[in-house]
PDB file of C-alpha atoms in Angstrom:
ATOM      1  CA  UNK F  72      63.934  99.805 173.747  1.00 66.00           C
ATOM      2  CA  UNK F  73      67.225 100.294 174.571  1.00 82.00           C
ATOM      3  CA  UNK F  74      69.944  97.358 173.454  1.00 92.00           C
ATOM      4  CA  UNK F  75      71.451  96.691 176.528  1.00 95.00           C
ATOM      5  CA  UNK F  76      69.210  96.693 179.608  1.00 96.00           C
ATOM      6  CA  UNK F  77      70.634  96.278 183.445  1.00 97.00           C
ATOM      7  CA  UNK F  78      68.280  95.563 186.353  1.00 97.00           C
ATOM      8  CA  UNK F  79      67.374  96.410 188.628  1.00 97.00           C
ATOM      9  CA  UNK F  80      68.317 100.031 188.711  1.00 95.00           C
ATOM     10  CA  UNK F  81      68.899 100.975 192.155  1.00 96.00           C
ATOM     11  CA  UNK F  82      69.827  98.262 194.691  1.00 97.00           C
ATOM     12  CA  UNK F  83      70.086  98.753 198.306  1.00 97.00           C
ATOM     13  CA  UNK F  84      71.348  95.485 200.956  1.00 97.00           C
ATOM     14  CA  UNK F  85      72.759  95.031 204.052  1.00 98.00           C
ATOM     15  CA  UNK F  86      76.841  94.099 204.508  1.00 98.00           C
ATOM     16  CA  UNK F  87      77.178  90.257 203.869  1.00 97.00           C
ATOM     17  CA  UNK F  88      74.545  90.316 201.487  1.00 98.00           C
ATOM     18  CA  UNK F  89      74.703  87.931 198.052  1.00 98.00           C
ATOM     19  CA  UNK F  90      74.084  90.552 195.286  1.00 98.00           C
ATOM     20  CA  UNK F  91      73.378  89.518 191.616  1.00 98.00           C
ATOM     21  CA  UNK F  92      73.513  92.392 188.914  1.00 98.00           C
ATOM     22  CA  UNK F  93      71.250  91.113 185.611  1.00 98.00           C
ATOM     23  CA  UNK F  94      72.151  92.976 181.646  1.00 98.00           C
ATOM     24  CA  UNK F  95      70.216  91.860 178.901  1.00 98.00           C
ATOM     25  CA  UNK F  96      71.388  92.469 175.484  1.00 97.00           C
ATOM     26  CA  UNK F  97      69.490  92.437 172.135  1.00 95.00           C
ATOM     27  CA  UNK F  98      72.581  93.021 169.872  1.00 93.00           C
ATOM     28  CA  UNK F  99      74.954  90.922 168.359  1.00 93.00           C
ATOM     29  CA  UNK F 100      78.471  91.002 170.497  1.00 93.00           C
ATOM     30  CA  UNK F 101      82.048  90.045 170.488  1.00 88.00           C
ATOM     31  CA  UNK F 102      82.558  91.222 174.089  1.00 90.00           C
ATOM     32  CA  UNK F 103      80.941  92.266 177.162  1.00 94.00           C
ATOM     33  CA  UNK F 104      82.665  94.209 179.972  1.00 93.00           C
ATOM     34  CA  UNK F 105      81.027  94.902 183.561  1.00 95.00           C
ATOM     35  CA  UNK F 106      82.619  98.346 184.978  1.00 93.00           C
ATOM     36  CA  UNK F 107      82.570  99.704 188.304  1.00 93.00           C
ATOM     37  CA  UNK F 108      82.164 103.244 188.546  1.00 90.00           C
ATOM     38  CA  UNK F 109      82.512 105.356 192.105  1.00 84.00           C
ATOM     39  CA  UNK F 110      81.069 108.355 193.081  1.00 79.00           C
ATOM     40  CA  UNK F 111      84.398 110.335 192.429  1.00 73.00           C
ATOM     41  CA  UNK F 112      83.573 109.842 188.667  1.00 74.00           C
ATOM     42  CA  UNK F 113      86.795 107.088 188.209  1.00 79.00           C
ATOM     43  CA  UNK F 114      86.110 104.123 185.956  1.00 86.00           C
ATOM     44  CA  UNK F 115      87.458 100.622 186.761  1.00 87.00           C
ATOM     45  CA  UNK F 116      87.317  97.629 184.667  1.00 88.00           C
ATOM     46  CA  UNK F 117      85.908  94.773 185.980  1.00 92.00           C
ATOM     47  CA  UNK F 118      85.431  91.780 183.579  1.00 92.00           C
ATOM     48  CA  UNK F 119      85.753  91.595 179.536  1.00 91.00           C
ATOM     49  CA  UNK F 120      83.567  88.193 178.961  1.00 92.00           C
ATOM     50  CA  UNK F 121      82.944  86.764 175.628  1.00 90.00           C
ATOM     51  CA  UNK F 122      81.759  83.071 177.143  1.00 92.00           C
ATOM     52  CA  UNK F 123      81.563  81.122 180.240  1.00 94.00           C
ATOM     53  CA  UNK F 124      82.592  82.560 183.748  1.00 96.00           C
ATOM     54  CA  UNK F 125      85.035  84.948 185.598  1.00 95.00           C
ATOM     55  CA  UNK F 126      86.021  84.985 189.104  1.00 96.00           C
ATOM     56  CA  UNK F 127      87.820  87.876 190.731  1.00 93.00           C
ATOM     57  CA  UNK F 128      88.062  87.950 194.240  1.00 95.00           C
ATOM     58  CA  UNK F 129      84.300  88.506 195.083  1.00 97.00           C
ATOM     59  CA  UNK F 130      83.208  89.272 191.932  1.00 97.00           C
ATOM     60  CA  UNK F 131      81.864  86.682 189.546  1.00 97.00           C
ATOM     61  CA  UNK F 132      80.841  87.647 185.893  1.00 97.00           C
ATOM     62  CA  UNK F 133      79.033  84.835 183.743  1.00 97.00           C
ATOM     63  CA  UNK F 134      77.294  85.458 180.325  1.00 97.00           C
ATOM     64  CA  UNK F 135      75.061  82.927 178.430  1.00 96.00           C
ATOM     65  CA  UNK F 136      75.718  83.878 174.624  1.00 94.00           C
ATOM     66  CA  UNK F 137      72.532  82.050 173.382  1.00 95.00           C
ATOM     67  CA  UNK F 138      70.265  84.116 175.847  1.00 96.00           C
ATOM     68  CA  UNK F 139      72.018  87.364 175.282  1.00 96.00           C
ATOM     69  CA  UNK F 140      71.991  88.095 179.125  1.00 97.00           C
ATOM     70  CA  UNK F 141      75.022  88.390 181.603  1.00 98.00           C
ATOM     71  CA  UNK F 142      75.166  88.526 185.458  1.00 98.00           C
ATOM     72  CA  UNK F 143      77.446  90.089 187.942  1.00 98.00           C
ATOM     73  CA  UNK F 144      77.647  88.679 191.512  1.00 98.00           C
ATOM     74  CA  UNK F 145      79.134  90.021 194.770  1.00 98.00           C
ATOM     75  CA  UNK F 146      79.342  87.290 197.167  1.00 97.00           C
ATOM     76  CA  UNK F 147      79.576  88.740 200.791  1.00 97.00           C
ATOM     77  CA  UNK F 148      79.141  92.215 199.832  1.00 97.00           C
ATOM     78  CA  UNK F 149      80.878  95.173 201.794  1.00 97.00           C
ATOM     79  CA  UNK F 150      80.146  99.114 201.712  1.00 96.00           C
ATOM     80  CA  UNK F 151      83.234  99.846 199.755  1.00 94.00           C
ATOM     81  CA  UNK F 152      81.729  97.719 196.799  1.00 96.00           C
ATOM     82  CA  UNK F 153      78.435 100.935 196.902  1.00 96.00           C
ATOM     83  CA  UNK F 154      79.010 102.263 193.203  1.00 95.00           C
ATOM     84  CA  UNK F 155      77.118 102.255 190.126  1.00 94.00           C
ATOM     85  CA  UNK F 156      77.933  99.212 187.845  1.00 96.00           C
ATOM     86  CA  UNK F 157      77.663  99.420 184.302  1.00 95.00           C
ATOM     87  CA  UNK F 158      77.393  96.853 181.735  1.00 96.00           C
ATOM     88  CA  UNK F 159      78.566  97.259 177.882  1.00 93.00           C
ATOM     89  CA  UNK F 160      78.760  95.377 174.977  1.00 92.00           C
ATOM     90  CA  UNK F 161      80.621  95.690 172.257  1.00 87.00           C
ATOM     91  CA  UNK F 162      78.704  94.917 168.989  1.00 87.00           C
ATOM     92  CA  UNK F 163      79.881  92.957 166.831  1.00 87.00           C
ATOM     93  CA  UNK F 164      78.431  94.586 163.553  1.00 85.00           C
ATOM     94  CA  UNK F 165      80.134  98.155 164.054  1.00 78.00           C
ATOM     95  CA  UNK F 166      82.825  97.600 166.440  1.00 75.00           C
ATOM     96  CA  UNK F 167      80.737  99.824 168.426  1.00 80.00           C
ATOM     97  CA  UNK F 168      80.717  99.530 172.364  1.00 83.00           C
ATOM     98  CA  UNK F 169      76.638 100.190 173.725  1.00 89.00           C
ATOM     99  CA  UNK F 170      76.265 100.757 177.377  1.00 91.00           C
ATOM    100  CA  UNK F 171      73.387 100.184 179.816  1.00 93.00           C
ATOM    101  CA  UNK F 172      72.381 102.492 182.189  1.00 92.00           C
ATOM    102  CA  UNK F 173      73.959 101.092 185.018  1.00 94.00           C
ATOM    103  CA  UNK F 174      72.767  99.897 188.094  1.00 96.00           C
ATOM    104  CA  UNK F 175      73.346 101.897 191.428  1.00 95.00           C
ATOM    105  CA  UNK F 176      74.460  99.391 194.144  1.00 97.00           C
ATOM    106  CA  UNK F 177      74.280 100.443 197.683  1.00 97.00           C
ATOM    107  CA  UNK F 178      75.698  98.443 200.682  1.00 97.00           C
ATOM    108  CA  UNK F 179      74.459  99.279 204.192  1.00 97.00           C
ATOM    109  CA  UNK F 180      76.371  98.576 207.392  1.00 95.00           C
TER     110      UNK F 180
ATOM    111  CA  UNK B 164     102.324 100.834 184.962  1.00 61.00           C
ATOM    112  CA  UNK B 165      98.497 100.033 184.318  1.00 65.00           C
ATOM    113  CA  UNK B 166      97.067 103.405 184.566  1.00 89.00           C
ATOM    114  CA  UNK B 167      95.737 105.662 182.344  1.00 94.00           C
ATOM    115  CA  UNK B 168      95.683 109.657 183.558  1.00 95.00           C
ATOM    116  CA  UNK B 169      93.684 112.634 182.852  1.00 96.00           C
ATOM    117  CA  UNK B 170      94.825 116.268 183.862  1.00 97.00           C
ATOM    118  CA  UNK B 171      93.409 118.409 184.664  1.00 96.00           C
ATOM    119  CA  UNK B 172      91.048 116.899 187.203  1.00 94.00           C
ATOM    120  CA  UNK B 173      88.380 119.993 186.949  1.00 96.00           C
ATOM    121  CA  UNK B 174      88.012 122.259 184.432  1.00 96.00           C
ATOM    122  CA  UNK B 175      85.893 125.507 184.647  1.00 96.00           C
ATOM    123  CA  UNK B 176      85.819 127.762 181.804  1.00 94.00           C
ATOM    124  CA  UNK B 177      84.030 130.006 180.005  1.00 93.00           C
ATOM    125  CA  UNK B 178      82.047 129.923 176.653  1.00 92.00           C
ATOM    126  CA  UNK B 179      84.907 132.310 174.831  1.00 90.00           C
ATOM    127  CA  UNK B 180      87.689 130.549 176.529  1.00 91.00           C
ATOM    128  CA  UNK B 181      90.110 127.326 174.924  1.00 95.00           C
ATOM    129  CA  UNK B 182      91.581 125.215 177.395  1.00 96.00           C
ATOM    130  CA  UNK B 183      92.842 121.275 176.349  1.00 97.00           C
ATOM    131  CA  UNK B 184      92.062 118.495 178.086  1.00 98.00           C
ATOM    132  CA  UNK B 185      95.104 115.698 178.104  1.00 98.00           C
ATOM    133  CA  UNK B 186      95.213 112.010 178.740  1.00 98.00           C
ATOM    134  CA  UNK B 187      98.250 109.662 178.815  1.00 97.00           C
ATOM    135  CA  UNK B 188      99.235 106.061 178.815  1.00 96.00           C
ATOM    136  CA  UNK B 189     102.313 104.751 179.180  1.00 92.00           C
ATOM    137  CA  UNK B 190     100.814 100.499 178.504  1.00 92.00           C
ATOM    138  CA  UNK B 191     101.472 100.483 174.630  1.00 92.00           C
ATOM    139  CA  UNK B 192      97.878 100.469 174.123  1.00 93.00           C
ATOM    140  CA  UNK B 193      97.761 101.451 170.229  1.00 92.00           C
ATOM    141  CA  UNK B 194      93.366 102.502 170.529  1.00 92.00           C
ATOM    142  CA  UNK B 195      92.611 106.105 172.739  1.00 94.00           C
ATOM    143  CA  UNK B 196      88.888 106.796 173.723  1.00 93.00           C
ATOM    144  CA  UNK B 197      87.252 109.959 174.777  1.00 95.00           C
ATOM    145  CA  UNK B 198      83.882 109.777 176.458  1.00 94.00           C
ATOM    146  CA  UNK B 199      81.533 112.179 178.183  1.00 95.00           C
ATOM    147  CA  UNK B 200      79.162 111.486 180.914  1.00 92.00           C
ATOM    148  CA  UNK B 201      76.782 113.545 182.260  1.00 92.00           C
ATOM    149  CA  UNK B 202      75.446 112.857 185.485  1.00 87.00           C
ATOM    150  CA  UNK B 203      73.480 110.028 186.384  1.00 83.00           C
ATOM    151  CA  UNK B 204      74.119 108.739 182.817  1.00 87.00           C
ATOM    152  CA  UNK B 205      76.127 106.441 181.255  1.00 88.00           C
ATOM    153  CA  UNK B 206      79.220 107.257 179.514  1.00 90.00           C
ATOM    154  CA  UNK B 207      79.166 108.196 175.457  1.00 90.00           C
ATOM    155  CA  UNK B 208      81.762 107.587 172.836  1.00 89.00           C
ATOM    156  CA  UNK B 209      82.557 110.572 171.692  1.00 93.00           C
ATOM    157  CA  UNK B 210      86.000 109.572 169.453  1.00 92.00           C
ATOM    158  CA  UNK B 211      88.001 106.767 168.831  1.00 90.00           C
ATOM    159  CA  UNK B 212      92.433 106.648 167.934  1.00 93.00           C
ATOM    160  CA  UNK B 213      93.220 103.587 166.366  1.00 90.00           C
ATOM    161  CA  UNK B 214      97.348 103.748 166.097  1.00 91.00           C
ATOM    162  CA  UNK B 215      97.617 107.443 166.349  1.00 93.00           C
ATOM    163  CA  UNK B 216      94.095 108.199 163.201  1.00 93.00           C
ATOM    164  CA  UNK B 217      90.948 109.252 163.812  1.00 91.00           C
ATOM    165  CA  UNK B 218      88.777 105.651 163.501  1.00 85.00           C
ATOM    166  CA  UNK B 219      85.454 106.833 165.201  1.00 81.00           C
ATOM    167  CA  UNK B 220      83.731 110.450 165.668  1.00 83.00           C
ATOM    168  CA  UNK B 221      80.273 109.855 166.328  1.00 82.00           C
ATOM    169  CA  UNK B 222      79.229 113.325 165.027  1.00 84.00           C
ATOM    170  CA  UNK B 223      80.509 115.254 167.874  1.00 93.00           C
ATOM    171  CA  UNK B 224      80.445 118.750 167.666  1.00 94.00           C
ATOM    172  CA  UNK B 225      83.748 120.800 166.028  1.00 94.00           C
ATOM    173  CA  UNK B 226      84.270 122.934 168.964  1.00 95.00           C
ATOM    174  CA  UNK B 227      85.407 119.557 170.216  1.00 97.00           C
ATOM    175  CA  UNK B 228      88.733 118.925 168.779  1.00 96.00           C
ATOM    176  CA  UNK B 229      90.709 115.752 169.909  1.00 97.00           C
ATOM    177  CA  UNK B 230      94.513 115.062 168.912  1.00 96.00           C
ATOM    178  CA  UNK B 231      96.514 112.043 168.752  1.00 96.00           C
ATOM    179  CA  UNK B 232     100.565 113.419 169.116  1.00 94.00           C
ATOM    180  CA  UNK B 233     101.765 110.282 169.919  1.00 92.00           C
ATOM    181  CA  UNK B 234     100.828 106.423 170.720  1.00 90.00           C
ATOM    182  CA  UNK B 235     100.526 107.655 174.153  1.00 95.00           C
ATOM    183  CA  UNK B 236      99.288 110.833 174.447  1.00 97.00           C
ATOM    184  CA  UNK B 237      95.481 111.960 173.478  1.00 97.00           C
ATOM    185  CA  UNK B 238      94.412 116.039 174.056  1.00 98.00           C
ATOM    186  CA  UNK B 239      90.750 116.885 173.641  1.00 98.00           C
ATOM    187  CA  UNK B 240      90.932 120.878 172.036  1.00 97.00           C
ATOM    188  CA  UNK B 241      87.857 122.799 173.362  1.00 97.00           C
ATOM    189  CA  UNK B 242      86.638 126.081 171.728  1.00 95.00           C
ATOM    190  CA  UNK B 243      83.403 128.407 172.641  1.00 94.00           C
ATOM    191  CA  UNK B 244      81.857 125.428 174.522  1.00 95.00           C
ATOM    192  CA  UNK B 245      78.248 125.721 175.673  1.00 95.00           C
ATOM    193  CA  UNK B 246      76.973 125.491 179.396  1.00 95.00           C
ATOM    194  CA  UNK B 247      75.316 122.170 178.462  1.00 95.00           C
ATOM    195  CA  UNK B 248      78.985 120.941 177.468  1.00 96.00           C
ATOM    196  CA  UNK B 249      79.735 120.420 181.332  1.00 97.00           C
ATOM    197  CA  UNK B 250      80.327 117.178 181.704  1.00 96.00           C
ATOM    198  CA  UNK B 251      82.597 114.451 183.396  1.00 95.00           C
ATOM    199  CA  UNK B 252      85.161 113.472 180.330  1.00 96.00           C
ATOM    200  CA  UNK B 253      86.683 110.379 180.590  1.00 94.00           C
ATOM    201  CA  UNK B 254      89.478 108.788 178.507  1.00 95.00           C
ATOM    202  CA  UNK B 255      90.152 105.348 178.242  1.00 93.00           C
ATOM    203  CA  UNK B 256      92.899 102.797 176.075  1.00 93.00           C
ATOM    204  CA  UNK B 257      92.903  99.323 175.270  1.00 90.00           C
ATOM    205  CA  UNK B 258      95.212  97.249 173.749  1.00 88.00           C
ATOM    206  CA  UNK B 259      93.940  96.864 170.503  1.00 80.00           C
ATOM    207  CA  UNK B 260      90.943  98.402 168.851  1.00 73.00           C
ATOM    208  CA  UNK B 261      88.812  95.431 168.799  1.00 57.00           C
ATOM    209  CA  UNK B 262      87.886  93.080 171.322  1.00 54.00           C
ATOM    210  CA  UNK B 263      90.311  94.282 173.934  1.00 71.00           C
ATOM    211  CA  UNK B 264      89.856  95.307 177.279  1.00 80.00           C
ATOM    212  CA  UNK B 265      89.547  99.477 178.081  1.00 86.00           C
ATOM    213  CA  UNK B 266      91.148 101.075 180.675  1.00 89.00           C
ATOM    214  CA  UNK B 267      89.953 104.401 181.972  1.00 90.00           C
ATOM    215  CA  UNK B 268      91.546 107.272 183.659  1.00 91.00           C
ATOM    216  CA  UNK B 269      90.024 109.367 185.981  1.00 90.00           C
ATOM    217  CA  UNK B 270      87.938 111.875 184.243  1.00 93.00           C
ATOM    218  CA  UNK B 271      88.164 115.645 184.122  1.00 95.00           C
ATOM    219  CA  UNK B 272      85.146 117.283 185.406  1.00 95.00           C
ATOM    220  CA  UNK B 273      84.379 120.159 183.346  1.00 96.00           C
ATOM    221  CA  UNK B 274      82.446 123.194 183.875  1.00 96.00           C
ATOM    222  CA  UNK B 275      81.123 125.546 181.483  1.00 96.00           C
ATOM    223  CA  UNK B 276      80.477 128.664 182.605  1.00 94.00           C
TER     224      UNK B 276
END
C-alpha cells in the first residue's frame, strides 16, 4: 500500500464545475504540499499545509492532521486549471518528502 | 526573482556521451533538489544540497553525478547513461531543508539514445 494515496485518479468535469481532489496519508508528517503539474512537464507549487486551511484564489487546500487526509478544491473550475495534481508529504521521521501518484484533472468547455 | 531554471530544456544524447545538466536560483534558498520523472509517474528524489553538501542520495546510480559550486547553482554530471535513463529531470529549492516550501524549475527532458 502505498503511503500517500490521491483519488480519484483521473477526473474529467465540465467548466464551472466544483472539483474536490482527496490524499490520504499513512505516515507521520511535518508538511504537506499540493503541486500542480502541466503537460509541458513544469512544476508549480500550490500549498505547503501543516494544519487548518489555505485559500488561493480558487484553490482551497485543508488537511485534518488527526485523519491523515487532505483535500484540494477548485471552486468554479476553468480548462486552464486541466493538469495533473500531485500531493506530497514530507515525513516527519526521515525528512523525507513521499509523493502520491497524482490525480489527472481534466476541465471540459 | 522567484524562479528556479533548468537549461537545457531537452537533452538527447547518447550512451558514450557526457553532457551536464544545470539548474540555478537566484532566492537564497540554502537546500537544491534533483528529481526524475518518468512519464505518467510521479516525481523521485534523486539528491538532496543542504548549504552547498551532499545531505540525501537515495542510492542513485554513479553515472549520475550532481555538483553543488555555489549556494545557487546545482549541475547534474551524466556519464554512459542507459536508454531507460530518459526521463523528465526536474530541480527544485526551498528555503531551508526542512519544512520549507520547494520551488521547481522547469525540467530538462532527456533522451537517451
Amino acid at each position: 500500500k502505498n503511503e500517500v494515496e490521491q483519488s480519484p485518479q483521473n477526473l474529467t468535469a465540465q467548466e464551472g464545475e466544483f472539483i474536490t481532489i482527496n490524499c490520504s496519508y499513512s505516515v507521520g508528517i511535518s508538511a504537506l504540499h499540493w503541486l500542480q503539474q502541466h503537460p509541458g512537464g513544469g512544476i508549480v507549487s500550490l500549498f505547503m499545509l501543516s494544519s487548518g486551511k489555505k485559500k488561493h484564489g480558487r484553490l482551497i487546500a485543508t488537511i485534518n492532521i488527526q485523519e491523515k487526509h487532505s483535500s484540494l478544491h477548485i471552486t468554479a473550475s476553468h480548462p486552464r486549471d486541466s493538469a495533473v495534481y500531485i500531493c506530497a508529504v514530507r515525513s516527519n521521521r526521515d525528512d523525507k518528502i513521499i509523493f502520491g501518484k497524482g490525480t489527472r484533472l481534466h476541465i471540459l468547455p | 526573482d522567484t524562479e528556479v531554471t533548468q537549461t537545457p530544456k531537452h537533452l538527447v544524447m547518447g550512451m558514450t556521451n557526457k553532457k551536464s545538466l544545470k539548474c540555478e536560483q537566484h532566492m537564497g534558498h540554502r537546500a537544491m533538489y534533483w528529481y526524475k520523472q518518468k512519464a505518467k509517474k510521479p516525481p523521485e528524489l534523486m539528491f538532496v544540497y543542504s548549504y552547498e553538501k551532499l545531505s540525501i542520495n537515495e542510492s542513485v546510480p554513479s553515472r549520475f553525478s550532481p555538483e553543488c559550486p555555489n549556494s545557487s547553482l546545482l549541475n547534474l554530471h551524466l556519464h554512459a547513461l542507459q536508454p531507460e535513463d530518459s526521463a523528465l529531470y526536474l530541480c527544485a529549492s526551498s528555503q531551508g531543508p526542512l519544512v520549507y516550501e520547494q520551488y521547481f524549475g522547469p525540467g530538462t527532458r532527456l533522451t537517451v539514445t
